[in-house]
PDB file of C-alpha atoms and ligand atoms in Angstrom:
ATOM      1  CA  UNK A   1       0.086  -0.132  -0.146  1.00 83.00           C
ATOM      2  CA  UNK A   2       1.257   3.806  -0.325  1.00 90.00           C
ATOM      3  CA  UNK A   3       2.894   5.503   2.236  1.00 95.00           C
ATOM      4  CA  UNK A   4       1.933   8.972   2.440  1.00 96.00           C
ATOM      5  CA  UNK A   5       4.745  10.415   3.355  1.00 96.00           C
ATOM      6  CA  UNK A   6       6.979  13.001   5.738  1.00 97.00           C
ATOM      7  CA  UNK A   7       4.187  15.728   6.816  1.00 97.00           C
ATOM      8  CA  UNK A   8       5.201  19.133   8.301  1.00 94.00           C
ATOM      9  CA  UNK A   9       2.572  19.246  11.399  1.00 93.00           C
ATOM     10  CA  UNK A  10       0.597  17.109  13.094  1.00 92.00           C
ATOM     11  CA  UNK A  11      -2.239  18.852  12.197  1.00 94.00           C
ATOM     12  CA  UNK A  12      -2.903  16.675   9.480  1.00 93.00           C
ATOM     13  CA  UNK A  13      -1.854  13.315  10.693  1.00 97.00           C
ATOM     14  CA  UNK A  14      -3.847  13.515  13.766  1.00 98.00           C
ATOM     15  CA  UNK A  15      -7.449  10.933  13.517  1.00 98.00           C
ATOM     16  CA  UNK A  16      -9.272  13.312  15.701  1.00 98.00           C
ATOM     17  CA  UNK A  17      -8.626  16.842  13.709  1.00 98.00           C
ATOM     18  CA  UNK A  18      -9.668  14.878  10.184  1.00 97.00           C
ATOM     19  CA  UNK A  19     -13.363  14.812   8.794  1.00 97.00           C
ATOM     20  CA  UNK A  20     -14.824  11.473   8.497  1.00 98.00           C
ATOM     21  CA  UNK A  21     -14.428  12.368   4.528  1.00 98.00           C
ATOM     22  CA  UNK A  22     -10.780  12.981   4.464  1.00 97.00           C
ATOM     23  CA  UNK A  23     -10.335   9.321   6.002  1.00 98.00           C
ATOM     24  CA  UNK A  24     -12.300   7.898   3.576  1.00 98.00           C
ATOM     25  CA  UNK A  25     -10.208   9.439   0.962  1.00 98.00           C
ATOM     26  CA  UNK A  26      -7.052   8.653   3.374  1.00 98.00           C
ATOM     27  CA  UNK A  27      -8.359   5.109   2.718  1.00 98.00           C
ATOM     28  CA  UNK A  28      -7.968   5.051  -0.824  1.00 97.00           C
ATOM     29  CA  UNK A  29      -4.405   5.280  -0.991  1.00 96.00           C
ATOM     30  CA  UNK A  30      -3.564   3.890   2.545  1.00 97.00           C
ATOM     31  CA  UNK A  31      -5.087   1.783   4.969  1.00 98.00           C
ATOM     32  CA  UNK A  32      -2.391   1.546   7.910  1.00 98.00           C
ATOM     33  CA  UNK A  33      -3.008   3.359  10.842  1.00 98.00           C
ATOM     34  CA  UNK A  34      -0.802   3.887  14.383  1.00 99.00           C
ATOM     35  CA  UNK A  35      -2.652   3.894  17.647  1.00 98.00           C
ATOM     36  CA  UNK A  36      -0.756   4.983  20.898  1.00 99.00           C
ATOM     37  CA  UNK A  37      -1.676   2.946  24.268  1.00 98.00           C
ATOM     38  CA  UNK A  38      -0.183   3.698  27.266  1.00 98.00           C
ATOM     39  CA  UNK A  39      -1.424   3.305  31.397  1.00 98.00           C
ATOM     40  CA  UNK A  40      -2.142   5.391  33.809  1.00 98.00           C
ATOM     41  CA  UNK A  41       0.102   4.158  36.669  1.00 98.00           C
ATOM     42  CA  UNK A  42       2.624   5.711  39.642  1.00 98.00           C
ATOM     43  CA  UNK A  43       5.586   5.742  38.368  1.00 98.00           C
ATOM     44  CA  UNK A  44       7.726   6.255  41.534  1.00 98.00           C
ATOM     45  CA  UNK A  45       7.511   9.352  43.783  1.00 98.00           C
ATOM     46  CA  UNK A  46       9.046  11.863  40.910  1.00 98.00           C
ATOM     47  CA  UNK A  47       7.079  10.278  37.789  1.00 98.00           C
ATOM     48  CA  UNK A  48       3.932  11.653  36.421  1.00 98.00           C
ATOM     49  CA  UNK A  49       1.178   9.390  36.680  1.00 98.00           C
ATOM     50  CA  UNK A  50       0.409   9.524  33.001  1.00 98.00           C
ATOM     51  CA  UNK A  51       4.021   8.707  31.943  1.00 98.00           C
ATOM     52  CA  UNK A  52       3.276   6.141  29.778  1.00 98.00           C
ATOM     53  CA  UNK A  53       0.821   7.399  27.729  1.00 98.00           C
ATOM     54  CA  UNK A  54       2.591  10.714  27.600  1.00 98.00           C
ATOM     55  CA  UNK A  55       5.332   8.756  25.817  1.00 98.00           C
ATOM     56  CA  UNK A  56       3.468   6.469  23.622  1.00 98.00           C
ATOM     57  CA  UNK A  57       1.486   9.687  21.947  1.00 98.00           C
ATOM     58  CA  UNK A  58       5.047  11.429  21.681  1.00 98.00           C
ATOM     59  CA  UNK A  59       6.248   8.610  19.879  1.00 98.00           C
ATOM     60  CA  UNK A  60       3.579   7.949  18.140  1.00 98.00           C
ATOM     61  CA  UNK A  61       3.029  11.518  16.678  1.00 98.00           C
ATOM     62  CA  UNK A  62       6.504  11.530  15.618  1.00 98.00           C
ATOM     63  CA  UNK A  63       6.320   8.393  13.720  1.00 98.00           C
ATOM     64  CA  UNK A  64       3.201  10.101  11.760  1.00 98.00           C
ATOM     65  CA  UNK A  65       5.070  13.200  11.140  1.00 98.00           C
ATOM     66  CA  UNK A  66       7.659  10.662   9.936  1.00 98.00           C
ATOM     67  CA  UNK A  67       5.499   8.854   7.574  1.00 98.00           C
ATOM     68  CA  UNK A  68       2.540  10.616   7.115  1.00 98.00           C
ATOM     69  CA  UNK A  69       0.389   7.775   8.413  1.00 98.00           C
ATOM     70  CA  UNK A  70      -2.899   8.610  10.676  1.00 98.00           C
ATOM     71  CA  UNK A  71      -2.709   8.408  14.265  1.00 98.00           C
ATOM     72  CA  UNK A  72      -5.625   7.604  16.555  1.00 98.00           C
ATOM     73  CA  UNK A  73      -6.217   9.069  20.167  1.00 98.00           C
ATOM     74  CA  UNK A  74      -3.766   8.075  23.090  1.00 98.00           C
ATOM     75  CA  UNK A  75      -5.837   5.018  25.040  1.00 98.00           C
ATOM     76  CA  UNK A  76      -4.886   6.190  28.514  1.00 98.00           C
ATOM     77  CA  UNK A  77      -5.814   3.284  30.614  1.00 98.00           C
ATOM     78  CA  UNK A  78      -3.978  -0.123  30.133  1.00 98.00           C
ATOM     79  CA  UNK A  79      -3.519  -3.157  32.495  1.00 98.00           C
ATOM     80  CA  UNK A  80      -1.703  -2.048  35.962  1.00 98.00           C
ATOM     81  CA  UNK A  81      -3.949  -3.673  38.386  1.00 98.00           C
ATOM     82  CA  UNK A  82      -0.554  -4.760  40.169  1.00 98.00           C
ATOM     83  CA  UNK A  83      -0.239  -0.731  40.444  1.00 98.00           C
ATOM     84  CA  UNK A  84      -3.106  -0.059  42.420  1.00 98.00           C
ATOM     85  CA  UNK A  85      -1.737   0.224  45.563  1.00 98.00           C
ATOM     86  CA  UNK A  86      -0.444   3.426  44.519  1.00 98.00           C
ATOM     87  CA  UNK A  87      -2.999   6.430  44.556  1.00 98.00           C
ATOM     88  CA  UNK A  88      -3.661   7.721  41.163  1.00 98.00           C
ATOM     89  CA  UNK A  89      -3.443   4.373  39.428  1.00 98.00           C
ATOM     90  CA  UNK A  90      -6.918   3.479  37.178  1.00 98.00           C
ATOM     91  CA  UNK A  91      -6.099   0.250  35.804  1.00 98.00           C
ATOM     92  CA  UNK A  92      -8.784  -1.468  33.248  1.00 98.00           C
ATOM     93  CA  UNK A  93      -8.714  -5.623  34.266  1.00 98.00           C
ATOM     94  CA  UNK A  94      -7.377  -7.900  31.581  1.00 98.00           C
ATOM     95  CA  UNK A  95     -10.293  -8.827  30.296  1.00 98.00           C
ATOM     96  CA  UNK A  96     -11.799  -4.749  30.018  1.00 98.00           C
ATOM     97  CA  UNK A  97      -8.214  -4.230  28.437  1.00 98.00           C
ATOM     98  CA  UNK A  98      -8.852  -7.053  25.891  1.00 98.00           C
ATOM     99  CA  UNK A  99     -12.545  -6.117  25.314  1.00 98.00           C
ATOM    100  CA  UNK A 100     -11.550  -2.633  24.584  1.00 98.00           C
ATOM    101  CA  UNK A 101      -8.478  -3.452  21.922  1.00 98.00           C
ATOM    102  CA  UNK A 102     -10.738  -5.497  20.665  1.00 98.00           C
ATOM    103  CA  UNK A 103     -13.478  -3.108  19.691  1.00 98.00           C
ATOM    104  CA  UNK A 104     -10.995  -0.280  18.636  1.00 98.00           C
ATOM    105  CA  UNK A 105      -9.434  -3.341  16.141  1.00 98.00           C
ATOM    106  CA  UNK A 106     -12.714  -3.866  14.913  1.00 98.00           C
ATOM    107  CA  UNK A 107     -14.320  -0.447  14.248  1.00 98.00           C
ATOM    108  CA  UNK A 108     -11.102   0.393  12.199  1.00 98.00           C
ATOM    109  CA  UNK A 109     -11.613  -2.527  10.236  1.00 98.00           C
ATOM    110  CA  UNK A 110     -14.921  -2.467   9.241  1.00 98.00           C
ATOM    111  CA  UNK A 111     -13.873   0.770   7.720  1.00 98.00           C
ATOM    112  CA  UNK A 112     -11.471  -0.881   5.738  1.00 98.00           C
ATOM    113  CA  UNK A 113      -7.783  -0.711   7.462  1.00 98.00           C
ATOM    114  CA  UNK A 114      -6.156  -3.286   7.193  1.00 98.00           C
ATOM    115  CA  UNK A 115      -3.099  -2.753   9.498  1.00 98.00           C
ATOM    116  CA  UNK A 116      -3.315  -1.550  13.021  1.00 98.00           C
ATOM    117  CA  UNK A 117       0.386  -0.427  14.192  1.00 98.00           C
ATOM    118  CA  UNK A 118      -0.217   0.120  18.085  1.00 99.00           C
ATOM    119  CA  UNK A 119       2.901   1.829  19.440  1.00 99.00           C
ATOM    120  CA  UNK A 120       2.798   1.327  23.803  1.00 98.00           C
ATOM    121  CA  UNK A 121       4.197   2.567  26.325  1.00 98.00           C
ATOM    122  CA  UNK A 122       3.303  -0.130  29.235  1.00 98.00           C
ATOM    123  CA  UNK A 123       5.027  -3.657  29.525  1.00 97.00           C
ATOM    124  CA  UNK A 124       1.843  -4.914  31.511  1.00 97.00           C
ATOM    125  CA  UNK A 125      -0.174  -4.387  28.000  1.00 98.00           C
ATOM    126  CA  UNK A 126       1.225  -6.612  26.128  1.00 98.00           C
ATOM    127  CA  UNK A 127       0.280 -10.148  26.793  1.00 98.00           C
ATOM    128  CA  UNK A 128      -3.547  -8.424  27.103  1.00 98.00           C
ATOM    129  CA  UNK A 129      -3.079  -7.345  23.631  1.00 98.00           C
ATOM    130  CA  UNK A 130      -1.589 -10.648  21.968  1.00 98.00           C
ATOM    131  CA  UNK A 131      -4.861 -11.797  23.151  1.00 98.00           C
ATOM    132  CA  UNK A 132      -6.975  -9.255  22.264  1.00 98.00           C
ATOM    133  CA  UNK A 133      -5.744  -9.198  18.310  1.00 98.00           C
ATOM    134  CA  UNK A 134      -6.243 -12.984  18.311  1.00 98.00           C
ATOM    135  CA  UNK A 135     -10.050 -12.449  19.308  1.00 98.00           C
ATOM    136  CA  UNK A 136     -10.193  -9.759  16.378  1.00 98.00           C
ATOM    137  CA  UNK A 137      -9.025 -12.187  13.500  1.00 98.00           C
ATOM    138  CA  UNK A 138     -11.609 -14.426  14.722  1.00 98.00           C
ATOM    139  CA  UNK A 139     -14.320 -11.657  15.234  1.00 98.00           C
ATOM    140  CA  UNK A 140     -13.375 -10.387  11.913  1.00 98.00           C
ATOM    141  CA  UNK A 141     -13.683 -13.859  10.338  1.00 98.00           C
ATOM    142  CA  UNK A 142     -16.856 -14.731  11.866  1.00 98.00           C
ATOM    143  CA  UNK A 143     -18.769 -11.569  10.646  1.00 98.00           C
ATOM    144  CA  UNK A 144     -17.734 -11.743   7.059  1.00 97.00           C
ATOM    145  CA  UNK A 145     -15.404  -8.316   7.601  1.00 97.00           C
ATOM    146  CA  UNK A 146     -14.294  -7.767   3.625  1.00 96.00           C
ATOM    147  CA  UNK A 147     -10.788  -7.191   5.188  1.00 97.00           C
ATOM    148  CA  UNK A 148     -10.930  -9.981   7.570  1.00 97.00           C
ATOM    149  CA  UNK A 149      -8.393 -12.071   5.648  1.00 97.00           C
ATOM    150  CA  UNK A 150      -6.086  -8.979   5.113  1.00 97.00           C
ATOM    151  CA  UNK A 151      -6.147  -7.503   8.700  1.00 98.00           C
ATOM    152  CA  UNK A 152      -2.958  -7.372  10.552  1.00 98.00           C
ATOM    153  CA  UNK A 153      -2.178  -5.735  13.951  1.00 98.00           C
ATOM    154  CA  UNK A 154       1.052  -5.329  15.659  1.00 98.00           C
ATOM    155  CA  UNK A 155       1.857  -4.075  19.079  1.00 98.00           C
ATOM    156  CA  UNK A 156       5.222  -2.305  19.755  1.00 98.00           C
ATOM    157  CA  UNK A 157       6.473  -1.325  22.849  1.00 98.00           C
ATOM    158  CA  UNK A 158       8.686   2.016  22.575  1.00 98.00           C
ATOM    159  CA  UNK A 159      10.970   1.660  25.153  1.00 98.00           C
ATOM    160  CA  UNK A 160      12.109  -2.143  23.567  1.00 97.00           C
ATOM    161  CA  UNK A 161      13.360  -0.925  20.190  1.00 98.00           C
ATOM    162  CA  UNK A 162      16.912  -2.136  19.713  1.00 98.00           C
ATOM    163  CA  UNK A 163      18.578   1.657  19.448  1.00 97.00           C
ATOM    164  CA  UNK A 164      16.274   2.783  22.709  1.00 98.00           C
ATOM    165  CA  UNK A 165      17.308  -0.387  24.374  1.00 96.00           C
ATOM    166  CA  UNK A 166      20.960   0.190  23.686  1.00 97.00           C
ATOM    167  CA  UNK A 167      20.584   3.908  24.482  1.00 97.00           C
ATOM    168  CA  UNK A 168      19.399   3.197  27.709  1.00 98.00           C
ATOM    169  CA  UNK A 169      22.296   0.895  28.591  1.00 97.00           C
ATOM    170  CA  UNK A 170      24.926   3.099  27.717  1.00 98.00           C
ATOM    171  CA  UNK A 171      23.209   6.098  29.612  1.00 98.00           C
ATOM    172  CA  UNK A 172      21.749   4.740  32.967  1.00 98.00           C
ATOM    173  CA  UNK A 173      23.575   0.947  32.841  1.00 98.00           C
ATOM    174  CA  UNK A 174      21.900  -1.200  35.414  1.00 97.00           C
ATOM    175  CA  UNK A 175      20.066   1.613  36.930  1.00 98.00           C
ATOM    176  CA  UNK A 176      18.064   1.893  34.500  1.00 98.00           C
ATOM    177  CA  UNK A 177      15.358  -0.561  36.383  1.00 98.00           C
ATOM    178  CA  UNK A 178      12.298  -2.188  34.956  1.00 97.00           C
ATOM    179  CA  UNK A 179       9.858   0.401  35.907  1.00 98.00           C
ATOM    180  CA  UNK A 180       9.667   4.537  36.874  1.00 98.00           C
ATOM    181  CA  UNK A 181      12.581   4.491  34.561  1.00 98.00           C
ATOM    182  CA  UNK A 182      14.809   7.085  33.930  1.00 98.00           C
ATOM    183  CA  UNK A 183      14.368   6.053  29.962  1.00 98.00           C
ATOM    184  CA  UNK A 184      10.784   7.016  30.287  1.00 98.00           C
ATOM    185  CA  UNK A 185      11.293   9.913  32.652  1.00 98.00           C
ATOM    186  CA  UNK A 186      13.736  11.688  30.371  1.00 98.00           C
ATOM    187  CA  UNK A 187      11.185  11.345  27.471  1.00 98.00           C
ATOM    188  CA  UNK A 188       8.358  13.137  29.794  1.00 98.00           C
ATOM    189  CA  UNK A 189      10.914  15.592  31.045  1.00 98.00           C
ATOM    190  CA  UNK A 190      11.594  16.779  27.300  1.00 98.00           C
ATOM    191  CA  UNK A 191       8.065  16.820  26.849  1.00 98.00           C
ATOM    192  CA  UNK A 192       6.328  18.422  29.353  1.00 98.00           C
ATOM    193  CA  UNK A 193       9.524  20.350  31.489  1.00 98.00           C
ATOM    194  CA  UNK A 194       7.154  21.190  34.322  1.00 98.00           C
ATOM    195  CA  UNK A 195       7.907  17.631  35.199  1.00 98.00           C
ATOM    196  CA  UNK A 196      11.959  18.539  36.301  1.00 98.00           C
ATOM    197  CA  UNK A 197      10.076  20.399  39.556  1.00 98.00           C
ATOM    198  CA  UNK A 198       9.272  16.743  40.879  1.00 98.00           C
ATOM    199  CA  UNK A 199      13.225  15.515  40.412  1.00 98.00           C
ATOM    200  CA  UNK A 200      15.282  15.010  43.232  1.00 98.00           C
ATOM    201  CA  UNK A 201      17.912  12.380  44.458  1.00 98.00           C
ATOM    202  CA  UNK A 202      15.891   8.893  46.116  1.00 98.00           C
ATOM    203  CA  UNK A 203      17.267   6.637  47.814  1.00 97.00           C
ATOM    204  CA  UNK A 204      18.432   3.385  46.426  1.00 97.00           C
ATOM    205  CA  UNK A 205      15.479   1.305  44.955  1.00 97.00           C
ATOM    206  CA  UNK A 206      14.205  -1.864  45.670  1.00 97.00           C
ATOM    207  CA  UNK A 207      15.777  -4.629  43.314  1.00 97.00           C
ATOM    208  CA  UNK A 208      13.467  -6.210  40.491  1.00 96.00           C
ATOM    209  CA  UNK A 209      11.833  -8.986  41.037  1.00 96.00           C
ATOM    210  CA  UNK A 210       8.248 -10.726  40.876  1.00 97.00           C
ATOM    211  CA  UNK A 211       5.041  -8.719  40.041  1.00 97.00           C
ATOM    212  CA  UNK A 212       2.181 -10.439  41.684  1.00 96.00           C
ATOM    213  CA  UNK A 213      -1.059  -8.466  43.267  1.00 97.00           C
ATOM    214  CA  UNK A 214      -1.001  -4.672  44.043  1.00 98.00           C
ATOM    215  CA  UNK A 215      -0.560  -5.580  47.886  1.00 98.00           C
ATOM    216  CA  UNK A 216       2.580  -7.717  47.497  1.00 98.00           C
ATOM    217  CA  UNK A 217       4.213  -4.810  44.679  1.00 98.00           C
ATOM    218  CA  UNK A 218       3.789  -2.451  47.573  1.00 98.00           C
ATOM    219  CA  UNK A 219       5.484  -4.092  50.128  1.00 98.00           C
ATOM    220  CA  UNK A 220       8.399  -5.398  47.467  1.00 98.00           C
ATOM    221  CA  UNK A 221       8.675  -2.123  46.313  1.00 98.00           C
ATOM    222  CA  UNK A 222       7.715   0.495  48.544  1.00 98.00           C
ATOM    223  CA  UNK A 223       8.341   3.693  46.838  1.00 98.00           C
ATOM    224  CA  UNK A 224       7.166   2.049  43.325  1.00 98.00           C
ATOM    225  CA  UNK A 225      10.458   1.948  41.512  1.00 98.00           C
ATOM    226  CA  UNK A 226      11.690  -1.425  40.474  1.00 98.00           C
ATOM    227  CA  UNK A 227      15.134  -1.013  40.754  1.00 98.00           C
ATOM    228  CA  UNK A 228      15.779   2.148  38.549  1.00 98.00           C
ATOM    229  CA  UNK A 229      17.151   5.749  39.299  1.00 98.00           C
ATOM    230  CA  UNK A 230      14.907   8.565  37.456  1.00 98.00           C
ATOM    231  CA  UNK A 231      17.475  11.190  39.484  1.00 98.00           C
ATOM    232  CA  UNK A 232      19.435  10.324  36.360  1.00 98.00           C
ATOM    233  CA  UNK A 233      17.154  11.898  33.661  1.00 98.00           C
ATOM    234  CA  UNK A 234      17.731  14.543  31.637  1.00 98.00           C
ATOM    235  CA  UNK A 235      15.644  16.164  29.029  1.00 98.00           C
ATOM    236  CA  UNK A 236      18.155  16.018  26.684  1.00 98.00           C
ATOM    237  CA  UNK A 237      18.163  12.382  27.145  1.00 98.00           C
ATOM    238  CA  UNK A 238      14.778  12.636  26.032  1.00 98.00           C
ATOM    239  CA  UNK A 239      15.202  14.269  23.506  1.00 98.00           C
ATOM    240  CA  UNK A 240      17.397  11.908  21.929  1.00 98.00           C
ATOM    241  CA  UNK A 241      15.477   8.497  23.202  1.00 98.00           C
ATOM    242  CA  UNK A 242      12.629  10.107  21.316  1.00 98.00           C
ATOM    243  CA  UNK A 243      14.481  10.431  18.181  1.00 98.00           C
ATOM    244  CA  UNK A 244      15.972   6.584  18.475  1.00 98.00           C
ATOM    245  CA  UNK A 245      12.334   5.796  19.102  1.00 98.00           C
ATOM    246  CA  UNK A 246      10.778   7.371  15.926  1.00 98.00           C
ATOM    247  CA  UNK A 247      13.513   6.253  14.349  1.00 98.00           C
ATOM    248  CA  UNK A 248      13.706   2.256  15.038  1.00 98.00           C
ATOM    249  CA  UNK A 249       9.721   2.334  14.584  1.00 98.00           C
ATOM    250  CA  UNK A 250       9.459   4.279  11.667  1.00 98.00           C
ATOM    251  CA  UNK A 251      11.502   2.117   9.982  1.00 98.00           C
ATOM    252  CA  UNK A 252      10.003  -1.269  11.375  1.00 98.00           C
ATOM    253  CA  UNK A 253       6.007   0.764  10.444  1.00 98.00           C
ATOM    254  CA  UNK A 254       6.962   0.653   6.824  1.00 98.00           C
ATOM    255  CA  UNK A 255       7.838  -2.902   6.870  1.00 98.00           C
ATOM    256  CA  UNK A 256       4.405  -3.864   8.558  1.00 98.00           C
ATOM    257  CA  UNK A 257       2.308  -1.514   5.959  1.00 98.00           C
ATOM    258  CA  UNK A 258       4.889  -3.035   2.946  1.00 96.00           C
ATOM    259  CA  UNK A 259       4.839  -6.693   4.336  1.00 92.00           C
ATOM    260  CA  UNK A 260       2.442  -9.621   3.243  1.00 84.00           C
TER     261      UNK A 260
HETATM  262 NI1  LIG B   1       5.806   3.494  32.728  1.00 78.42          NI
END
């Protein structure tokens, strides 16, 4: 399918700023769309609750700018059951998230979108998303959607992009940790400078380990961090990580749209 190509600003790629007839025109040449998905959950004592949604949306819009592919509104709620021991966390149960992703995919597939590319900011969403895709393919076939045999969904976590992973290791080593990581916090500092007011040195974090229910999580990780030192984060790192994420994911998206 034709990939539209780079655009100057995000007003032409944001689905929420398009009209229905513009989307219909778009579908004549491109049947791909990017959907950012995050989570609304604690990110340690110095990180924003919206970190995973803010970062996923920013990476998605940057990939959209570089490709001209439409970007849907961010889905801000994810599967964050294990973070519910901390105020401000809002979680969808896995079964709810599965239903949400299924319905998003079916809505778009019903209009003729064939390639749905999720850019994800939260590791806890991954297993459920894969299950939701399997269910979506089954539904598309069973209701006889015209695109059923061509429908493909992909779920990519920006923080696992190879060059992001390498850069985070280089910048932060073991202090990257597993949750409330300096790399994701750096991205939020770059995107929302007011968050720098929260930055302060923290005591050594609890080491990364098992993830069970919310009470156990809070007992193991009393301040919400898993082995991370977000004090290392800077807005400059965030700008660099955003660029690396967008570069890797742009390449991956193009291959996804052009592939079988
Ligand atoms: Ni996060």
